[in-house]
XYZ file of C-alpha atoms in Angstrom:
566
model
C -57.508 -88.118 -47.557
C -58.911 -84.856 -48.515
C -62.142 -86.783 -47.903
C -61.666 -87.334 -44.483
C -60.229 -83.940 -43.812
C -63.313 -82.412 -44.834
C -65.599 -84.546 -42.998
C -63.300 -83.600 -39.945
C -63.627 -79.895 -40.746
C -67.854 -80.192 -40.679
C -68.037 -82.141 -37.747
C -65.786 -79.738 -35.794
C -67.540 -76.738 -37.640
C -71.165 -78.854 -35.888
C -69.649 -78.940 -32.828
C -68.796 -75.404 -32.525
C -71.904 -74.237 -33.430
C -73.588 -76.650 -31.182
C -71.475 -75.714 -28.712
C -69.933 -78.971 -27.366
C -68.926 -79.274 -23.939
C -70.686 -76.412 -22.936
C -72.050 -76.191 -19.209
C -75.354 -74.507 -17.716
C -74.413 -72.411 -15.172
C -76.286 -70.009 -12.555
C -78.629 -67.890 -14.260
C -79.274 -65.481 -10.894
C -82.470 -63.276 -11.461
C -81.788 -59.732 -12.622
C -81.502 -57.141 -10.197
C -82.841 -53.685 -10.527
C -80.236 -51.802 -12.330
C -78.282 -48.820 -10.607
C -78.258 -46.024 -13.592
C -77.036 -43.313 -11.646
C -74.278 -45.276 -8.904
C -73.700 -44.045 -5.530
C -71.610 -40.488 -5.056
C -68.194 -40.381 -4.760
C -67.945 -39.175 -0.707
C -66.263 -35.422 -0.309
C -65.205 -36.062 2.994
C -61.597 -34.127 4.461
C -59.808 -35.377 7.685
C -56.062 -34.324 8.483
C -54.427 -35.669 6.213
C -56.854 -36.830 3.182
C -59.824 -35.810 1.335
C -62.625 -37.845 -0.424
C -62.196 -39.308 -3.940
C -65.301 -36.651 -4.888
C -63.199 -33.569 -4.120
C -60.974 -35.034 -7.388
C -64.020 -35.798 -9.862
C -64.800 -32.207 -10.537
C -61.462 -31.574 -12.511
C -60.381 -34.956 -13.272
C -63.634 -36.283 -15.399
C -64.704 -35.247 -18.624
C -61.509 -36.258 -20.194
C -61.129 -37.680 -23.463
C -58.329 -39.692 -25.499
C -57.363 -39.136 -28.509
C -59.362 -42.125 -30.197
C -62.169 -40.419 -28.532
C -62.305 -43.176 -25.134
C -63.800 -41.412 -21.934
C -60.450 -41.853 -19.759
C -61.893 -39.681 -16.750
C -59.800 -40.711 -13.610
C -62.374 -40.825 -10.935
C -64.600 -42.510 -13.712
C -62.192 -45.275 -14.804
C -61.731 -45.540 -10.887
C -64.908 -45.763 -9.622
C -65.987 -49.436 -10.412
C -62.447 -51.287 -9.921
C -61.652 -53.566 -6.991
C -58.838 -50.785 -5.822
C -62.326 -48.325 -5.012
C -64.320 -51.306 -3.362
C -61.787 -53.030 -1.385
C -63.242 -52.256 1.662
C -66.835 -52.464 0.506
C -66.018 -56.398 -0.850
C -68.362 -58.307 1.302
C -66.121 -61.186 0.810
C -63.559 -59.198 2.617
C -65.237 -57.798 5.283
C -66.851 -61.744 5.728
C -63.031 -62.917 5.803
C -62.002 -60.714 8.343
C -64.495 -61.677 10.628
C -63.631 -65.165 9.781
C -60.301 -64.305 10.963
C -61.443 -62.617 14.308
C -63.803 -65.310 15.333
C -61.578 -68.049 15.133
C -58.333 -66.191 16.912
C -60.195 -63.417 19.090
C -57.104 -63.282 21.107
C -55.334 -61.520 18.106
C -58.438 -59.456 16.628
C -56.622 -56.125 17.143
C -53.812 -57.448 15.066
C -55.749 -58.746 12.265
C -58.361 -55.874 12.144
C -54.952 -53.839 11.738
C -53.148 -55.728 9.203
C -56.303 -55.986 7.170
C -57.388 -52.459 7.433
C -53.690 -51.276 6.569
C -54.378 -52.418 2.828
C -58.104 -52.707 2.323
C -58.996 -49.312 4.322
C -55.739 -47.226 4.068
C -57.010 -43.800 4.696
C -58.618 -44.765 7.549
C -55.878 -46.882 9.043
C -53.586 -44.408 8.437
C -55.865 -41.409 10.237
C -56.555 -43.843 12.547
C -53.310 -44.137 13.196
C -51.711 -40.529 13.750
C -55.232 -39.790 15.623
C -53.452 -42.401 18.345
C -56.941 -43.757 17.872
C -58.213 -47.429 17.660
C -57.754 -49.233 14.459
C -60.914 -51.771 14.003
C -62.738 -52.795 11.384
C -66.181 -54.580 13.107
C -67.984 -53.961 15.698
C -67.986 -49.821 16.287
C -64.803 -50.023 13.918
C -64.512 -48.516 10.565
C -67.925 -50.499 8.876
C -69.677 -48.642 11.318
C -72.184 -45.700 9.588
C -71.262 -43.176 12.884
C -67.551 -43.887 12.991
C -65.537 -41.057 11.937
C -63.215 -42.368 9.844
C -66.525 -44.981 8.181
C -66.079 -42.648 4.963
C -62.563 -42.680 4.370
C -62.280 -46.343 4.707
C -65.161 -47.153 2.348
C -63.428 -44.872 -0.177
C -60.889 -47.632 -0.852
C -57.161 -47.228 -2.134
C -58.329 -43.853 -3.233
C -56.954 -40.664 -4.844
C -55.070 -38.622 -1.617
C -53.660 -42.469 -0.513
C -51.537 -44.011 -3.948
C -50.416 -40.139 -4.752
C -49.223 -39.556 -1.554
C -47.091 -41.811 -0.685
C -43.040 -41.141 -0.631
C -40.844 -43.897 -1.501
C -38.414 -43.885 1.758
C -39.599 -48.184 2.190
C -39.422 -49.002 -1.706
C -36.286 -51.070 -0.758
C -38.194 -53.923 0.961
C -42.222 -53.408 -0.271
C -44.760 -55.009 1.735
C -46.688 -55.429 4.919
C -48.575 -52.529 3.747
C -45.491 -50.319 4.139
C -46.064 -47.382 2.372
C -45.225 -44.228 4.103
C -47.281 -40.720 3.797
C -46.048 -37.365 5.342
C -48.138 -36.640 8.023
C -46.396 -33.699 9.029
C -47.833 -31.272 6.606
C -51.307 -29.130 6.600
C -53.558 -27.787 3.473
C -52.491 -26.371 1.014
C -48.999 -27.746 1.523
C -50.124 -31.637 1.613
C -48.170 -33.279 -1.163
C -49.745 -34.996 -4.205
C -47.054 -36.532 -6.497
C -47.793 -37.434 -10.165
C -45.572 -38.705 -13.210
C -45.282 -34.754 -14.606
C -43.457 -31.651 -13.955
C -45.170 -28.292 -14.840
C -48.648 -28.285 -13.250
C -50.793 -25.861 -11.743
C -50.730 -25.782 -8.500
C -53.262 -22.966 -7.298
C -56.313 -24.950 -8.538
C -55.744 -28.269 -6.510
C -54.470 -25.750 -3.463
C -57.621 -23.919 -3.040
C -60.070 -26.399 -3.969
C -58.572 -29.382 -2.073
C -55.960 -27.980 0.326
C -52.960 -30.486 -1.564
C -49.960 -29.389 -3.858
C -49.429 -31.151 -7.133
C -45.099 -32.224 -7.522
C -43.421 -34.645 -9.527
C -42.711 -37.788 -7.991
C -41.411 -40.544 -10.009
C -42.412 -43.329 -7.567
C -45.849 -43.045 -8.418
C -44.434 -45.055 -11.754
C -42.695 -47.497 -9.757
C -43.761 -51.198 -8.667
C -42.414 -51.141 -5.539
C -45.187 -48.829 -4.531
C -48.142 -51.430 -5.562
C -45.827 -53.973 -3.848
C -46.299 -52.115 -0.350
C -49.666 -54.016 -0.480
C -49.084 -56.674 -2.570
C -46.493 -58.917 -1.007
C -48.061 -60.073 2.676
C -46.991 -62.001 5.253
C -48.362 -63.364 8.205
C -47.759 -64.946 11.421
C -49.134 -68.477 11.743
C -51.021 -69.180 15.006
C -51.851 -72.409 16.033
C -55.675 -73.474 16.893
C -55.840 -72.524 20.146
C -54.555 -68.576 19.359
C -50.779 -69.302 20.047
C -48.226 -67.580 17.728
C -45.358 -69.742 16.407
C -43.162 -66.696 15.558
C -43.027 -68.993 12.235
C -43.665 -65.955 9.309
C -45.923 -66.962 6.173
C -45.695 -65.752 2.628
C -49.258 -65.045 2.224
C -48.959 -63.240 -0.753
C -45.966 -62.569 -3.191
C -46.998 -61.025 -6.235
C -44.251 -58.013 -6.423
C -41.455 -60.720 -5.401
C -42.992 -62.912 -8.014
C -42.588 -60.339 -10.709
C -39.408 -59.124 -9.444
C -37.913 -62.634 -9.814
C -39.423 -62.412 -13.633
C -38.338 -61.228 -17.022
C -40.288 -58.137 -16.169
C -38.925 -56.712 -13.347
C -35.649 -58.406 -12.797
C -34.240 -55.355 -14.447
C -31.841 -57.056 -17.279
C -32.719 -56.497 -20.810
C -35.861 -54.878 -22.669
C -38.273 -56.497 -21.435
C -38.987 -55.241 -18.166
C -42.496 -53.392 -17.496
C -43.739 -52.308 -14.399
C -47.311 -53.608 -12.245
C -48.802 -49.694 -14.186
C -47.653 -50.331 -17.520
C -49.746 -53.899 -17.442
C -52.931 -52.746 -14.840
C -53.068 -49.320 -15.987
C -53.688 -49.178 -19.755
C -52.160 -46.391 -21.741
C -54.925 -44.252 -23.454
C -54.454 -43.243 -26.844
C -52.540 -40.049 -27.305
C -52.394 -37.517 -24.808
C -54.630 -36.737 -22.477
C -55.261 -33.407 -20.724
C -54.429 -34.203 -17.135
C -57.598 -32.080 -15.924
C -60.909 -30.826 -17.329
C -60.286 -27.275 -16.814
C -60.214 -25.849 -20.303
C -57.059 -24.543 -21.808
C -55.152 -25.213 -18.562
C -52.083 -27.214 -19.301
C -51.556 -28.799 -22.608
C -52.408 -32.661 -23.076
C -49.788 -34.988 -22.033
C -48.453 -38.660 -22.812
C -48.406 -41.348 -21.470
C -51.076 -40.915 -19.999
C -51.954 -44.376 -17.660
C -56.106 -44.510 -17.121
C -57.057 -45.469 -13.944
C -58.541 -48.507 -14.659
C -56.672 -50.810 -12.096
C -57.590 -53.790 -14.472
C -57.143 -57.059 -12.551
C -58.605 -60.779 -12.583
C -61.940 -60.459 -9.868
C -64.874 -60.740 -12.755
C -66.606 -62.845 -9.924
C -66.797 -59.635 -7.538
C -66.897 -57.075 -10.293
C -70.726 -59.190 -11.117
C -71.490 -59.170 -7.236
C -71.079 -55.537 -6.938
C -73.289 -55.156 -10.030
C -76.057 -57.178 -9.436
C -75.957 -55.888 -5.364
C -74.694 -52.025 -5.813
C -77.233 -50.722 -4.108
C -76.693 -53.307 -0.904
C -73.155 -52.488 -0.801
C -73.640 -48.755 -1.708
C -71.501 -49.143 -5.043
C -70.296 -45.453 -6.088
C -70.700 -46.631 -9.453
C -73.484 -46.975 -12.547
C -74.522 -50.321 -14.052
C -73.014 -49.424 -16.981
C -69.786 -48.314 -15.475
C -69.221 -51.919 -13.351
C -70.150 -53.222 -17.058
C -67.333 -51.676 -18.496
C -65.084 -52.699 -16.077
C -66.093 -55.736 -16.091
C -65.835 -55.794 -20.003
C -61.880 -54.354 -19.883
C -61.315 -57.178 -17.059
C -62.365 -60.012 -19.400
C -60.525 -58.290 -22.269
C -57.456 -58.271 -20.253
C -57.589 -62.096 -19.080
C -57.945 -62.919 -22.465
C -55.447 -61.241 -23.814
C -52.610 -60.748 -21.476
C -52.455 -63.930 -18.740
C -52.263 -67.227 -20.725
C -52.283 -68.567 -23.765
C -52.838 -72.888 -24.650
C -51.063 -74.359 -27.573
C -52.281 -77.768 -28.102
C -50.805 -80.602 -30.442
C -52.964 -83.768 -31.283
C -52.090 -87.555 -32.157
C -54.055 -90.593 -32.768
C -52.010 -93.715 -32.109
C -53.206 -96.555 -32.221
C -56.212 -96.040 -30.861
C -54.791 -93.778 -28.551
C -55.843 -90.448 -28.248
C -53.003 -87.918 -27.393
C -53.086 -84.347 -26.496
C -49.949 -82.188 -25.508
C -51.112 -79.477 -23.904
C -48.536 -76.166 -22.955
C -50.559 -73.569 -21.174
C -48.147 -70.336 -21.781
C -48.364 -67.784 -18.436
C -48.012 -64.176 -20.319
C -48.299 -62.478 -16.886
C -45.473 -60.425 -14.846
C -45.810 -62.586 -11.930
C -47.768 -66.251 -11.160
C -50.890 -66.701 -12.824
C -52.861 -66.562 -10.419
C -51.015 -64.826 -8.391
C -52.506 -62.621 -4.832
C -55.085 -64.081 -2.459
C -54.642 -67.505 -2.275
C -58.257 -68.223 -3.189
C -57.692 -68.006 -6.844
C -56.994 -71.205 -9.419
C -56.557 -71.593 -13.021
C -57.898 -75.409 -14.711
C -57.393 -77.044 -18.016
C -60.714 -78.513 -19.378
C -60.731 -80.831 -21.758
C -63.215 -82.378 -23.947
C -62.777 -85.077 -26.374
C -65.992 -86.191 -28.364
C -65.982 -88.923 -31.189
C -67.339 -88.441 -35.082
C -70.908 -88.182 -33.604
C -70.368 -85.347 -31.435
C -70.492 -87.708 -28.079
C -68.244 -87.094 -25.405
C -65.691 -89.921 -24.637
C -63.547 -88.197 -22.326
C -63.982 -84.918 -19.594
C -61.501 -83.727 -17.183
C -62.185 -80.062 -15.535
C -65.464 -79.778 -16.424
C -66.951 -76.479 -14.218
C -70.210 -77.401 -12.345
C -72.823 -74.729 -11.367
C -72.069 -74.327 -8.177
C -68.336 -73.679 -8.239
C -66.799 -76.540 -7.857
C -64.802 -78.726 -10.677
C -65.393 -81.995 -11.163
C -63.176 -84.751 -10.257
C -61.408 -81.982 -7.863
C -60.284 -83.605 -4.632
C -60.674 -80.380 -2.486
C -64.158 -79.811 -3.871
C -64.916 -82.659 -2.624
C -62.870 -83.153 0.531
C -61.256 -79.839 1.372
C -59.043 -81.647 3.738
C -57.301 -83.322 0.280
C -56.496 -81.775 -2.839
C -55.370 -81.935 -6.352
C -51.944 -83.313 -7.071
C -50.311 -81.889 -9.962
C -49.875 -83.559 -12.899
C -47.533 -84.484 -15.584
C -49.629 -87.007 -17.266
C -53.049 -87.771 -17.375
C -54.984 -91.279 -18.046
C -58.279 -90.575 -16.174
C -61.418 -88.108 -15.943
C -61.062 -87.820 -11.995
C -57.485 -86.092 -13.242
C -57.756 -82.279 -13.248
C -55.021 -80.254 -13.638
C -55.399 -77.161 -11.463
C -53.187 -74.269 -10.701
C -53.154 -73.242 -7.366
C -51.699 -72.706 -4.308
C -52.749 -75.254 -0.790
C -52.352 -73.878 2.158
C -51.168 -76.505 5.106
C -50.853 -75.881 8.858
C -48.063 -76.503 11.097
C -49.028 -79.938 11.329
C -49.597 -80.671 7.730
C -53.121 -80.329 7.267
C -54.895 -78.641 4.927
C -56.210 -74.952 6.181
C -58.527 -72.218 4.322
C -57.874 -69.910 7.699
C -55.367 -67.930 6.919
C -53.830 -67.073 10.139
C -53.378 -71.170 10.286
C -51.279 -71.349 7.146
C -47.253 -72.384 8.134
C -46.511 -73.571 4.518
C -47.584 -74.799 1.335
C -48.811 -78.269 0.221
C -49.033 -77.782 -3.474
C -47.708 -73.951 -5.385
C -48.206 -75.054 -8.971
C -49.443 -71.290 -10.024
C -48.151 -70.829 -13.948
C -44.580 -69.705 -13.361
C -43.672 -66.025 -15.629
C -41.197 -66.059 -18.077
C -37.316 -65.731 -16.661
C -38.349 -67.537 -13.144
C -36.047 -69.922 -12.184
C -37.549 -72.004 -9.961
C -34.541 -73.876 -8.683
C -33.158 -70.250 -7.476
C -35.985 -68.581 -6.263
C -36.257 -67.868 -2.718
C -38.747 -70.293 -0.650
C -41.041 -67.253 0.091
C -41.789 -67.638 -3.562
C -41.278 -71.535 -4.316
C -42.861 -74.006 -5.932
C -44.130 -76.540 -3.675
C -45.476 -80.157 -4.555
C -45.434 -81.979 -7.392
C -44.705 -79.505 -9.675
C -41.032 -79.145 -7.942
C -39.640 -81.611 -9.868
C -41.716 -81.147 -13.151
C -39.359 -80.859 -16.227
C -41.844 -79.318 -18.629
C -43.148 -76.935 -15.718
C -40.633 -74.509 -16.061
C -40.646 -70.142 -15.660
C -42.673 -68.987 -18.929
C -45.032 -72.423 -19.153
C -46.215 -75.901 -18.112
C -46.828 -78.989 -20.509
C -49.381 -82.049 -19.532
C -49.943 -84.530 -21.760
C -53.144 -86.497 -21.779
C -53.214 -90.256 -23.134
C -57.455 -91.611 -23.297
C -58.619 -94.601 -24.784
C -60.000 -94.002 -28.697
C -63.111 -95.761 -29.469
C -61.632 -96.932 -32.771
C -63.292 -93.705 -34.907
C -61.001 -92.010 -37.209
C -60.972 -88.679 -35.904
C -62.212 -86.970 -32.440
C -62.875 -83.317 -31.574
C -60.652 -81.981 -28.629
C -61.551 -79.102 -26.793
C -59.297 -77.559 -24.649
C -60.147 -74.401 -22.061
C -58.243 -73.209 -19.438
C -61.099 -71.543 -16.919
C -60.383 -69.044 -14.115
C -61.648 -68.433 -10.832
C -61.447 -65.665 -8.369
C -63.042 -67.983 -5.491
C -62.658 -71.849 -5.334
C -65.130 -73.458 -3.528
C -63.531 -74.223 -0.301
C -62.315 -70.722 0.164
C -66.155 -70.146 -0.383
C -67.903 -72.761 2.056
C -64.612 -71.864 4.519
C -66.463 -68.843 5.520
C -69.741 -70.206 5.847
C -68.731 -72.077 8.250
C -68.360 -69.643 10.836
C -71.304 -67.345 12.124
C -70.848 -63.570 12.311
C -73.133 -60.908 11.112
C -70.796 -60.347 7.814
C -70.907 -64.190 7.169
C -74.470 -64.355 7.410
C -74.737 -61.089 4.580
C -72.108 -63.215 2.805
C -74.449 -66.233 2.638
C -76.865 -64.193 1.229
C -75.032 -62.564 -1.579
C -72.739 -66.021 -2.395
C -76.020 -67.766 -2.589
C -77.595 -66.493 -5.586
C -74.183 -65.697 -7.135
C -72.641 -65.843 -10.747
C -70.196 -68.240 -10.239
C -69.420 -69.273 -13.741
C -65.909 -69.385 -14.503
C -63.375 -66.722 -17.178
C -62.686 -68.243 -20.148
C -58.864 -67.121 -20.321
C -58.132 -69.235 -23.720
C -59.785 -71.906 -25.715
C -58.478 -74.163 -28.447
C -60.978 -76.527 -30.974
C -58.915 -79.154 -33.283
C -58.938 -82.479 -34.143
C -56.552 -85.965 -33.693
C -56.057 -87.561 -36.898
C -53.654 -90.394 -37.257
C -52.167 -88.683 -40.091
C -51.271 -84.791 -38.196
C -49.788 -83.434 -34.707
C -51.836 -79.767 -34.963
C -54.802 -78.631 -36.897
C -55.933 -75.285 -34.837
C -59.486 -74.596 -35.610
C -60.414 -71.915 -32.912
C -57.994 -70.894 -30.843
C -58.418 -67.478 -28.689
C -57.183 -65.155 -27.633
């Protein structure tokens, strides 16, 4: 026996170092390299200011393991500062526009309200026009051009009062408008700060406000609905969860406010930096304080994080190359360690190979959760005594799409979901299908009435049987026993080849963009789709590794982890 085991352990320890099931992806040429990244804008309107006017005081700071935690520093590179610079985005708007001109003040408006907040907001209380193309916003002369491409900056997030935290959403947040410099409001988590400094320099007054710690406040933009119009521009009055992800975590162990678990969208996306931190660079100011949450907005979007690296110039990235590294290296981190984990037990019967596979959703909310582009995959690998593959399902191809995926294929089908799988065209995918109000299958988002399939990893305490609809789960998965709040179990059952031992692999892989969200935008001709095309075209589209697992089925044992991460 011990024999066998240790011929099991070398030919695993051979395939790891040989790497087996490993795929070739895009290798896009470098790019020149940005050293310096693009300034942070200065600009002052009304009732904001420029996320520059904050990087004088606000970098420099250190923790106390000796981390760089400057704010407009740990800002700078995240998806929160380029939301409106995302040439996805600005593609998907005009998407949006093109096919329901009829409603393009609407959409520009409900797109701008989140992705461009100063802006909309200005906009807004100027009584001016809120648009996006054309002579909107992305226009260089437009007044208000800075303030959108500055993101969900600095003077928008610590501004806002909490008189809509009842019901988040819809981009509800609510800033006083009423006020001039220097008696703007700025709320933070602390008491006891200087407010002269920030008066004179910026024209804003530092207070406490405790709803700058809350969820509710991310949840003004991150629960979304929308109306869903039929093809030829007509609105059914029929309302569409869009996105969820507050009401997701809300209906969680995290936030459903019972017990000691709970933790708020900061205390996950905002990483506490060791020790205190001086809450300005001004020597001797104010003493340091704790917590102290960095800025860092850590999310899931590696696949835009690369694009703004590799095009920062294009997109006029107020970032460094190494800065967008960084991020990009805490984003990785963060997937690895704090969305999913796989526990994987292996059988050999007779001649039967059989893998039990429970992917574990460590997340506050769905994984994924947001934009309904996003999808998680199990790929699995099992390869006999030689190192020869016998059996792949999910493997990731080079251009994005998965093989033996339905939709990658066909984006009028998709994936079911599965409890058991027999076959290598069998992926199991988590994701959410968007259907229109005749049942078929839409990537236009102002189409969507409903979903086909919602088989995103459920978080721990979600009950889907209670839920309500706006955050159900929807095909298959509905009546899955093992696909339950906290985890999903699939179990896959493949023909042996009589050897005495295989190597399984197991991966689950991420992706911010599946492939039909992708080629859904190509398909319609505007001057951002077109700079889309180009960008998407030479693209990294290789997918996060979120967790791996290496063992082996023996006849003889149900587990033997080898590798398993994170």
């Amino acid at each position: 026996m011990w024999r066998i085991w240790g011929a099991a352990i070398g030919v695993v320890a051979a395939f790891l170092l040989a790497g087996v099931g490993s795929v070739a992806f895009f290798a896009p040429s470098p790019l020149p390299a940005h050293p310096t990244g693009g300034a942070l804008p200065f600009f002052e309107t009304d009732d904001f200011a420029g996320s520059g006017t904050c990087e004088a005081c606000h970098n420099g700071l250190v923790d106390a393991g000796g981390t760089p935690v400057g704010i407009p520093d740990d800002w700078r590179a995240t998806m929160m500062a380029n939301s409106a610079r995302d040439p996805l985005w600005q593609a998907r708007v005009s998407v949006e526009v093109s096919r329901t001109p009829s409603l393009s003040t609407t959409i520009e408006a409900t797109c701008a309200r989140c992705h461009a907040p100063m802006a909309f907001t200005q906009a807004t209380v100027w009584g001016t026009p809120v648009e996006v193309l054309g002579n909107g916003f992305l226009d260089p002369t437009h007044p208000l051009h800075e303030a959108a491409l500055d993101g969900v900056s600095c003077t928008l997030c610590h501004q806002i009062i909490s008189d809509t935290f009842d019901a988040p959403g819809e981009g509800n947040f609510v800033i006083d408008t009423s006020t001039t410099p220097p008696n703007r409001l700025l709320y933070g988590p602390f008491d006891d700060v200087l407010t002269m400094p920030m008066q004179q320099m910026v024209g804003f007054t530092p207070v406490q406000g405790k709803q700058i710690e809350d969820a509710a406040l991310c949840g003004t933009c991150h629960n979304l609905t929308t109306e869903t119009v039929l093809a030829d521009g007509t609105p059914t009055g029929h309302q569409f969860p869009e996105q969820r992800t507050y009401d997701e975590w809300e209906a969680s162990a995290f936030g459903d406010g019972v017990g000691d678990d709970d933790q708020s969208c900061q205390a996950c996306h905002m990483p506490l930096a060791e020790g205190a931190v001086p809450l300005a660079s001004i020597p001797n100011a104010l003493p340091p304080r704790a917590p102290f949450h960095r800025h860092t907005f850590t999310g899931a979007n590696v696949f835009m994080l690369r694009m703004l690296r590799d095009h920062a110039e294009t997109l006029g990235v107020p970032a460094s190359t190494d800065q967008i590294e960084r991020t990009m290296t805490e984003t990785v981190n963060f997937l690895q360690r704090q969305t999913a984990r796989l526990v994987v037990h292996t059988a050999l019967v007779s001649d039967t190979v059989v893998l039990t596979v429970t992917v574990q959703n460590l997340a506050g909310h769905k994984f994924p959760s947001g934009y309904p582009s996003r999808r998680a995959w199990l790929h699995v690998v099992v390869s006999d005594t030689h190192g020869t593959p016998i059996f792949a399902s999910g493997t990731p191809l080079p251009d994005g799409r998965i093989a033996g995926n339905a939709a990658d294929q066909n984006p009028a089908t998709f994936e079911p979901h599965y409890t058991v799988i027999t076959d290598p065209s069998q992926v199991q995918i988590y994701e959410s299908i968007m259907q229109d109000a005749n049942g078929d299958i839409t990537y236009t988002l102002l189409r969507a009435a409903s979903y086909a399939k919602d088989n995103r990893l459920l978080p721990r305490g979600f009950d889907k049987s209670t839920v309500p609809s706006d955050i159900g789960v929807y095909g298959k998965a509905q009546n899955d026993v093992d696909f339950t709040g906290g985890q999903d179990t699939v179990v896959y059952r493949l023909p042996g080849t009589g050897d005495s031992f295989y190597h399984v692999q197991v991966r689950l892989l991420y992706q911010t963009l599946a492939a039909p969200f992708a080629n859904d935008v190509l398909a319609t001709t505007t001057p951002q789709t077109q700079a889309w095309e180009t960008l998407y075209a030479t693209a990294d589209r290789e997918p996060v590794v979120i967790a791996e697992t290496h063992t082996v089925a023996m006849p003889w044992h149900t587990y033997v982890p080898l590798v398993v991460s994170p």
